[in-house]
Amino acid sequence: TFNWLLSLGFKGGTAVTLGALPSANGVDYTYARGTVDGFSVEAANGDANIDGSTNEFDTTSVDVNLPFYLDQQGMSQFVLPLRALRFHGTLSDVVNCIGHYNAEGLSPDNDCQPTETAPPFVTGGSFESHILLEDADQVIVPPLHQSLCVILSGDSATYGDGGSPALCKRTDGVIDYQGNWCSATDAPGDGACRDAVRFNGGFAASTVQGGSVQ
């Protein structure tokens, strides 16, 4: 279960993002706070530029540790340590959605079920961030008994150290696996810097109920 919340303030130009505990009804959410694998789980506060005429928005860069729950009770979890996270998108006319239900793309012949080419929602927002390999090697994914670094490498036989849990193999203290991103420049990696993995994508979202975000 992965619940990612974003709060945008029109008046103050604020942007707050954080994770939430699993929801029993998909409407009411409790914000996640605490410590997981040594990472502090709390709200990340930034600024937002919102165009009042078009409802387009951009946010400034923040770091946030998002919890990913492996059961509905929220007992088994790990974090995604996102760095230099930014959002861009367009709010709906009544400012309660980003993106929309894909009514035009789903077929009644298929009971309006989503397919590989027809997703259930059309995205209206995107995010950009990266994950440091050093951070990822501190995150243990419980069912796999591997660090997130090993999982991101896609080749545990080559880049895992064979331990339990398996961490990324190192040479002279440096992780052998090289990512596709450079954290220092926040740009694609090159021969001198490949210490991170890019984490970005598109999303659709709707208004949910929860306490005040701080």
PDB file of C-alpha atoms in Angstrom:
ATOM      1  CA  THR A   1       0.000   0.000   0.000  1.00  0.00           C
ATOM      2  CA  PHE A   2       1.440   3.308  -1.089  1.00  0.00           C
ATOM      3  CA  ASN A   3      -0.445   6.474  -0.137  1.00  0.00           C
ATOM      4  CA  TRP A   4       1.197   9.707  -1.237  1.00  0.00           C
ATOM      5  CA  LEU A   5      -0.369  13.003  -0.162  1.00  0.00           C
ATOM      6  CA  LEU A   6       0.231  16.470  -1.604  1.00  0.00           C
ATOM      7  CA  SER A   7      -1.264  19.659  -0.170  1.00  0.00           C
ATOM      8  CA  LEU A   8      -1.100  22.894  -2.195  1.00  0.00           C
ATOM      9  CA  GLY A   9      -1.868  26.285  -0.657  1.00  0.00           C
ATOM     10  CA  PHE A  10      -3.269  28.842  -3.091  1.00  0.00           C
ATOM     11  CA  LYS A  11      -2.993  31.818  -0.733  1.00  0.00           C
ATOM     12  CA  GLY A  12       0.423  31.194   0.751  1.00  0.00           C
ATOM     13  CA  GLY A  13       1.989  29.407  -2.211  1.00  0.00           C
ATOM     14  CA  THR A  14       2.885  26.405  -0.087  1.00  0.00           C
ATOM     15  CA  ALA A  15       3.429  22.752  -0.957  1.00  0.00           C
ATOM     16  CA  VAL A  16       3.470  19.970   1.632  1.00  0.00           C
ATOM     17  CA  THR A  17       3.975  16.299   0.827  1.00  0.00           C
ATOM     18  CA  LEU A  18       4.129  13.183   2.992  1.00  0.00           C
ATOM     19  CA  GLY A  19       2.931   9.596   3.197  1.00  0.00           C
ATOM     20  CA  ALA A  20      -0.151   8.191   4.910  1.00  0.00           C
ATOM     21  CA  LEU A  21      -1.017   4.978   6.729  1.00  0.00           C
ATOM     22  CA  PRO A  22      -3.191   2.406   4.914  1.00  0.00           C
ATOM     23  CA  SER A  23      -6.797   3.578   4.703  1.00  0.00           C
ATOM     24  CA  ALA A  24      -9.734   1.297   5.487  1.00  0.00           C
ATOM     25  CA  ASN A  25     -12.120   3.111   3.131  1.00  0.00           C
ATOM     26  CA  GLY A  26      -9.849   4.866   0.627  1.00  0.00           C
ATOM     27  CA  VAL A  27     -11.139   8.272   1.733  1.00  0.00           C
ATOM     28  CA  ASP A  28      -9.927   8.983   5.270  1.00  0.00           C
ATOM     29  CA  TYR A  29      -6.167   9.013   5.830  1.00  0.00           C
ATOM     30  CA  THR A  30      -3.863   9.357   8.825  1.00  0.00           C
ATOM     31  CA  TYR A  31      -0.514  10.960   8.151  1.00  0.00           C
ATOM     32  CA  ALA A  32       2.512   8.738   8.736  1.00  0.00           C
ATOM     33  CA  ARG A  33       5.169   9.980  11.123  1.00  0.00           C
ATOM     34  CA  GLY A  34       8.000   8.212  12.905  1.00  0.00           C
ATOM     35  CA  THR A  35      11.275   6.499  12.036  1.00  0.00           C
ATOM     36  CA  VAL A  36      11.836   3.597   9.631  1.00  0.00           C
ATOM     37  CA  ASP A  37      15.297   2.069   9.070  1.00  0.00           C
ATOM     38  CA  GLY A  38      16.799   5.173  10.656  1.00  0.00           C
ATOM     39  CA  PHE A  39      14.970   7.517   8.260  1.00  0.00           C
ATOM     40  CA  SER A  40      12.675  10.176   9.692  1.00  0.00           C
ATOM     41  CA  VAL A  41       9.165   9.959   8.221  1.00  0.00           C
ATOM     42  CA  GLU A  42       7.528  13.384   8.350  1.00  0.00           C
ATOM     43  CA  ALA A  43       6.038  16.105   6.173  1.00  0.00           C
ATOM     44  CA  ALA A  44       8.287  17.943   3.707  1.00  0.00           C
ATOM     45  CA  ASN A  45       7.477  21.633   3.273  1.00  0.00           C
ATOM     46  CA  GLY A  46       8.224  23.604   0.118  1.00  0.00           C
ATOM     47  CA  ASP A  47       6.847  26.395  -2.023  1.00  0.00           C
ATOM     48  CA  ALA A  48       4.341  26.219  -4.865  1.00  0.00           C
ATOM     49  CA  ASN A  49       3.816  28.486  -7.834  1.00  0.00           C
ATOM     50  CA  ILE A  50       0.150  28.193  -8.851  1.00  0.00           C
ATOM     51  CA  ASP A  51      -1.245  29.977 -11.914  1.00  0.00           C
ATOM     52  CA  GLY A  52      -4.726  31.164 -10.950  1.00  0.00           C
ATOM     53  CA  SER A  53      -5.880  31.399 -14.565  1.00  0.00           C
ATOM     54  CA  THR A  54      -4.808  27.939 -15.740  1.00  0.00           C
ATOM     55  CA  ASN A  55      -4.483  26.039 -12.417  1.00  0.00           C
ATOM     56  CA  GLU A  56      -1.022  24.875 -13.454  1.00  0.00           C
ATOM     57  CA  PHE A  57       1.419  24.429 -10.601  1.00  0.00           C
ATOM     58  CA  ASP A  58       5.096  23.801  -9.944  1.00  0.00           C
ATOM     59  CA  THR A  59       6.765  23.140  -6.603  1.00  0.00           C
ATOM     60  CA  THR A  60      10.236  23.755  -5.268  1.00  0.00           C
ATOM     61  CA  SER A  61      12.624  20.914  -4.499  1.00  0.00           C
ATOM     62  CA  VAL A  62      12.270  19.002  -1.204  1.00  0.00           C
ATOM     63  CA  ASP A  63      13.592  15.791   0.352  1.00  0.00           C
ATOM     64  CA  VAL A  64      11.077  13.322   1.783  1.00  0.00           C
ATOM     65  CA  ASN A  65      11.076   9.743   3.073  1.00  0.00           C
ATOM     66  CA  LEU A  66       7.878   8.050   1.912  1.00  0.00           C
ATOM     67  CA  PRO A  67       6.670   4.893   3.701  1.00  0.00           C
ATOM     68  CA  PHE A  68       5.615   1.913   1.593  1.00  0.00           C
ATOM     69  CA  TYR A  69       3.385  -0.502   3.527  1.00  0.00           C
ATOM     70  CA  LEU A  70       3.400  -4.213   2.778  1.00  0.00           C
ATOM     71  CA  ASP A  71       0.233  -5.041   4.727  1.00  0.00           C
ATOM     72  CA  GLN A  72      -3.078  -3.340   5.403  1.00  0.00           C
ATOM     73  CA  GLN A  73      -2.262  -3.046   9.105  1.00  0.00           C
ATOM     74  CA  GLY A  74       0.831  -0.947   8.410  1.00  0.00           C
ATOM     75  CA  MET A  75       3.093  -3.262  10.414  1.00  0.00           C
ATOM     76  CA  SER A  76       5.535  -4.204   7.627  1.00  0.00           C
ATOM     77  CA  GLN A  77       7.083  -1.322   5.725  1.00  0.00           C
ATOM     78  CA  PHE A  78      10.101   0.296   4.143  1.00  0.00           C
ATOM     79  CA  VAL A  79      10.800   3.818   2.934  1.00  0.00           C
ATOM     80  CA  LEU A  80      11.536   5.429  -0.396  1.00  0.00           C
ATOM     81  CA  PRO A  81      14.122   8.136   0.403  1.00  0.00           C
ATOM     82  CA  LEU A  82      13.377  10.682  -2.332  1.00  0.00           C
ATOM     83  CA  ARG A  83      15.747  13.584  -2.894  1.00  0.00           C
ATOM     84  CA  ALA A  84      15.223  16.810  -4.886  1.00  0.00           C
ATOM     85  CA  LEU A  85      11.525  15.981  -5.318  1.00  0.00           C
ATOM     86  CA  ARG A  86       9.495  18.391  -7.466  1.00  0.00           C
ATOM     87  CA  PHE A  87       5.904  18.322  -8.722  1.00  0.00           C
ATOM     88  CA  HIS A  88       4.288  19.807 -11.813  1.00  0.00           C
ATOM     89  CA  GLY A  89       0.688  19.519 -12.936  1.00  0.00           C
ATOM     90  CA  THR A  90      -2.715  21.059 -13.510  1.00  0.00           C
ATOM     91  CA  LEU A  91      -5.588  21.121 -11.032  1.00  0.00           C
ATOM     92  CA  SER A  92      -9.155  20.563 -12.211  1.00  0.00           C
ATOM     93  CA  ASP A  93     -11.533  23.505 -12.603  1.00  0.00           C
ATOM     94  CA  VAL A  94     -13.004  22.948  -9.138  1.00  0.00           C
ATOM     95  CA  VAL A  95      -9.554  22.248  -7.681  1.00  0.00           C
ATOM     96  CA  ASN A  96     -10.316  18.767  -6.362  1.00  0.00           C
ATOM     97  CA  CYS A  97      -8.507  16.532  -8.866  1.00  0.00           C
ATOM     98  CA  ILE A  98      -5.317  16.186 -10.860  1.00  0.00           C
ATOM     99  CA  GLY A  99      -5.994  14.209 -14.028  1.00  0.00           C
ATOM    100  CA  HIS A 100      -9.296  12.406 -14.579  1.00  0.00           C
ATOM    101  CA  TYR A 101     -11.062   9.067 -14.926  1.00  0.00           C
ATOM    102  CA  ASN A 102     -10.391   7.591 -18.359  1.00  0.00           C
ATOM    103  CA  ALA A 103     -14.047   7.359 -19.442  1.00  0.00           C
ATOM    104  CA  GLU A 104     -13.151   8.046 -23.059  1.00  0.00           C
ATOM    105  CA  GLY A 105     -10.509   5.321 -23.199  1.00  0.00           C
ATOM    106  CA  LEU A 106     -12.252   2.414 -21.473  1.00  0.00           C
ATOM    107  CA  SER A 107     -14.544   0.138 -23.463  1.00  0.00           C
ATOM    108  CA  PRO A 108     -18.003  -1.118 -22.380  1.00  0.00           C
ATOM    109  CA  ASP A 109     -17.176  -4.239 -24.386  1.00  0.00           C
ATOM    110  CA  ASN A 110     -14.578  -4.972 -21.701  1.00  0.00           C
ATOM    111  CA  ASP A 111     -16.824  -3.899 -18.792  1.00  0.00           C
ATOM    112  CA  CYS A 112     -14.758  -0.687 -18.715  1.00  0.00           C
ATOM    113  CA  GLN A 113     -11.832  -2.608 -17.232  1.00  0.00           C
ATOM    114  CA  PRO A 114      -8.360  -1.075 -17.672  1.00  0.00           C
ATOM    115  CA  THR A 115      -5.845  -2.728 -19.987  1.00  0.00           C
ATOM    116  CA  GLU A 116      -2.165  -2.256 -20.793  1.00  0.00           C
ATOM    117  CA  THR A 117      -3.066   0.373 -23.381  1.00  0.00           C
ATOM    118  CA  ALA A 118      -6.069   1.893 -21.571  1.00  0.00           C
ATOM    119  CA  PRO A 119      -5.255   2.879 -17.962  1.00  0.00           C
ATOM    120  CA  PRO A 120      -8.069   3.625 -15.485  1.00  0.00           C
ATOM    121  CA  PHE A 121      -6.988   7.250 -15.075  1.00  0.00           C
ATOM    122  CA  VAL A 122      -5.436   9.917 -17.296  1.00  0.00           C
ATOM    123  CA  THR A 123      -2.528  11.588 -15.531  1.00  0.00           C
ATOM    124  CA  GLY A 124      -2.538  15.328 -14.929  1.00  0.00           C
ATOM    125  CA  GLY A 125       0.625  15.671 -12.882  1.00  0.00           C
ATOM    126  CA  SER A 126       4.226  14.531 -12.814  1.00  0.00           C
ATOM    127  CA  PHE A 127       7.067  14.324 -10.317  1.00  0.00           C
ATOM    128  CA  GLU A 128      10.849  14.223 -10.553  1.00  0.00           C
ATOM    129  CA  SER A 129      13.285  13.007  -7.907  1.00  0.00           C
ATOM    130  CA  HIS A 130      16.221  10.698  -7.321  1.00  0.00           C
ATOM    131  CA  ILE A 131      17.300   8.102  -4.754  1.00  0.00           C
ATOM    132  CA  LEU A 132      20.878   8.097  -3.476  1.00  0.00           C
ATOM    133  CA  LEU A 133      22.441   4.641  -3.642  1.00  0.00           C
ATOM    134  CA  GLU A 134      23.929   5.129  -0.159  1.00  0.00           C
ATOM    135  CA  ASP A 135      20.449   5.853   1.203  1.00  0.00           C
ATOM    136  CA  ALA A 136      18.985   2.918  -0.710  1.00  0.00           C
ATOM    137  CA  ASP A 137      21.529   0.534   0.807  1.00  0.00           C
ATOM    138  CA  GLN A 138      20.218   1.399   4.285  1.00  0.00           C
ATOM    139  CA  VAL A 139      16.630   0.493   3.343  1.00  0.00           C
ATOM    140  CA  ILE A 140      15.831  -3.196   3.819  1.00  0.00           C
ATOM    141  CA  VAL A 141      12.780  -4.539   1.959  1.00  0.00           C
ATOM    142  CA  PRO A 142      11.466  -7.199   4.394  1.00  0.00           C
ATOM    143  CA  PRO A 143      10.010  -9.895   2.075  1.00  0.00           C
ATOM    144  CA  LEU A 144      13.066  -9.954  -0.184  1.00  0.00           C
ATOM    145  CA  HIS A 145      15.735  -9.629   2.548  1.00  0.00           C
ATOM    146  CA  GLN A 146      17.603  -7.252   0.281  1.00  0.00           C
ATOM    147  CA  SER A 147      18.440  -3.588   0.438  1.00  0.00           C
ATOM    148  CA  LEU A 148      16.683  -1.208  -1.906  1.00  0.00           C
ATOM    149  CA  CYS A 149      20.089  -0.630  -3.512  1.00  0.00           C
ATOM    150  CA  VAL A 150      20.335  -4.303  -4.521  1.00  0.00           C
ATOM    151  CA  ILE A 151      16.787  -4.229  -5.872  1.00  0.00           C
ATOM    152  CA  LEU A 152      17.445  -1.070  -7.890  1.00  0.00           C
ATOM    153  CA  SER A 153      20.525  -2.681  -9.438  1.00  0.00           C
ATOM    154  CA  GLY A 154      18.301  -5.350 -11.002  1.00  0.00           C
ATOM    155  CA  ASP A 155      21.088  -7.922 -10.606  1.00  0.00           C
ATOM    156  CA  SER A 156      21.494  -9.282  -7.083  1.00  0.00           C
ATOM    157  CA  ALA A 157      23.957 -11.946  -8.242  1.00  0.00           C
ATOM    158  CA  THR A 158      26.387  -9.323  -9.535  1.00  0.00           C
ATOM    159  CA  TYR A 159      25.794  -6.413  -7.182  1.00  0.00           C
ATOM    160  CA  GLY A 160      24.574  -8.092  -3.967  1.00  0.00           C
ATOM    161  CA  ASP A 161      27.087  -9.042  -1.270  1.00  0.00           C
ATOM    162  CA  GLY A 162      25.387 -12.366  -0.496  1.00  0.00           C
ATOM    163  CA  GLY A 163      24.587 -11.372   3.072  1.00  0.00           C
ATOM    164  CA  SER A 164      21.324 -11.713   4.956  1.00  0.00           C
ATOM    165  CA  PRO A 165      19.963  -9.223   4.365  1.00  0.00           C
ATOM    166  CA  ALA A 166      21.859  -8.646   1.133  1.00  0.00           C
ATOM    167  CA  LEU A 167      23.463  -5.228   0.744  1.00  0.00           C
ATOM    168  CA  CYS A 168      25.132  -3.730  -2.306  1.00  0.00           C
ATOM    169  CA  LYS A 169      28.624  -5.060  -2.940  1.00  0.00           C
ATOM    170  CA  ARG A 170      31.406  -2.525  -2.353  1.00  0.00           C
ATOM    171  CA  THR A 171      35.021  -2.049  -3.387  1.00  0.00           C
ATOM    172  CA  ASP A 172      37.123   0.047  -0.983  1.00  0.00           C
ATOM    173  CA  GLY A 173      33.900   1.183   0.653  1.00  0.00           C
ATOM    174  CA  VAL A 174      32.330   2.385  -2.608  1.00  0.00           C
ATOM    175  CA  ILE A 175      29.165   0.762  -3.977  1.00  0.00           C
ATOM    176  CA  ASP A 176      30.002  -1.189  -7.149  1.00  0.00           C
ATOM    177  CA  TYR A 177      26.666  -0.561  -8.829  1.00  0.00           C
ATOM    178  CA  GLN A 178      26.467   2.742 -10.685  1.00  0.00           C
ATOM    179  CA  GLY A 179      23.170   4.550 -11.042  1.00  0.00           C
ATOM    180  CA  ASN A 180      21.857   6.599 -13.934  1.00  0.00           C
ATOM    181  CA  TRP A 181      21.832   9.913 -12.067  1.00  0.00           C
ATOM    182  CA  CYS A 182      24.262  12.354 -10.401  1.00  0.00           C
ATOM    183  CA  SER A 183      22.999  13.916  -7.171  1.00  0.00           C
ATOM    184  CA  ALA A 184      25.508  16.794  -7.204  1.00  0.00           C
ATOM    185  CA  THR A 185      24.256  18.157 -10.525  1.00  0.00           C
ATOM    186  CA  ASP A 186      20.729  16.667 -10.368  1.00  0.00           C
ATOM    187  CA  ALA A 187      21.278  15.540 -13.938  1.00  0.00           C
ATOM    188  CA  PRO A 188      21.986  12.301 -15.825  1.00  0.00           C
ATOM    189  CA  GLY A 189      25.071  10.532 -14.534  1.00  0.00           C
ATOM    190  CA  ASP A 190      28.410  10.474 -16.299  1.00  0.00           C
ATOM    191  CA  GLY A 191      31.777   8.846 -15.801  1.00  0.00           C
ATOM    192  CA  ALA A 192      32.551  11.045 -12.809  1.00  0.00           C
ATOM    193  CA  CYS A 193      29.263  10.817 -10.920  1.00  0.00           C
ATOM    194  CA  ARG A 194      26.618   8.069 -10.930  1.00  0.00           C
ATOM    195  CA  ASP A 195      25.665   7.937  -7.259  1.00  0.00           C
ATOM    196  CA  ALA A 196      21.867   7.929  -7.621  1.00  0.00           C
ATOM    197  CA  VAL A 197      18.914   6.461  -9.505  1.00  0.00           C
ATOM    198  CA  ARG A 198      16.279   8.621 -11.160  1.00  0.00           C
ATOM    199  CA  PHE A 199      12.746   8.221  -9.782  1.00  0.00           C
ATOM    200  CA  ASN A 200      10.035  10.052 -11.712  1.00  0.00           C
ATOM    201  CA  GLY A 201       6.610   9.493 -13.216  1.00  0.00           C
ATOM    202  CA  GLY A 202       3.106  10.753 -13.868  1.00  0.00           C
ATOM    203  CA  PHE A 203       0.078  10.576 -11.605  1.00  0.00           C
ATOM    204  CA  ALA A 204      -3.620  11.278 -11.181  1.00  0.00           C
ATOM    205  CA  ALA A 205      -5.034  12.295  -7.802  1.00  0.00           C
ATOM    206  CA  SER A 206      -8.253  13.235  -6.037  1.00  0.00           C
ATOM    207  CA  THR A 207      -9.146  15.022  -2.818  1.00  0.00           C
ATOM    208  CA  VAL A 208      -9.066  12.913   0.356  1.00  0.00           C
ATOM    209  CA  GLN A 209      -9.909  13.570   3.988  1.00  0.00           C
ATOM    210  CA  GLY A 210      -7.243  13.942   6.649  1.00  0.00           C
ATOM    211  CA  GLY A 211      -5.963  16.107   9.465  1.00  0.00           C
ATOM    212  CA  SER A 212      -4.040  19.309   8.928  1.00  0.00           C
ATOM    213  CA  VAL A 213      -0.646  18.876   7.270  1.00  0.00           C
ATOM    214  CA  GLN A 214       2.252  20.389   9.216  1.00  0.00           C
TER     215      GLN A 214
END
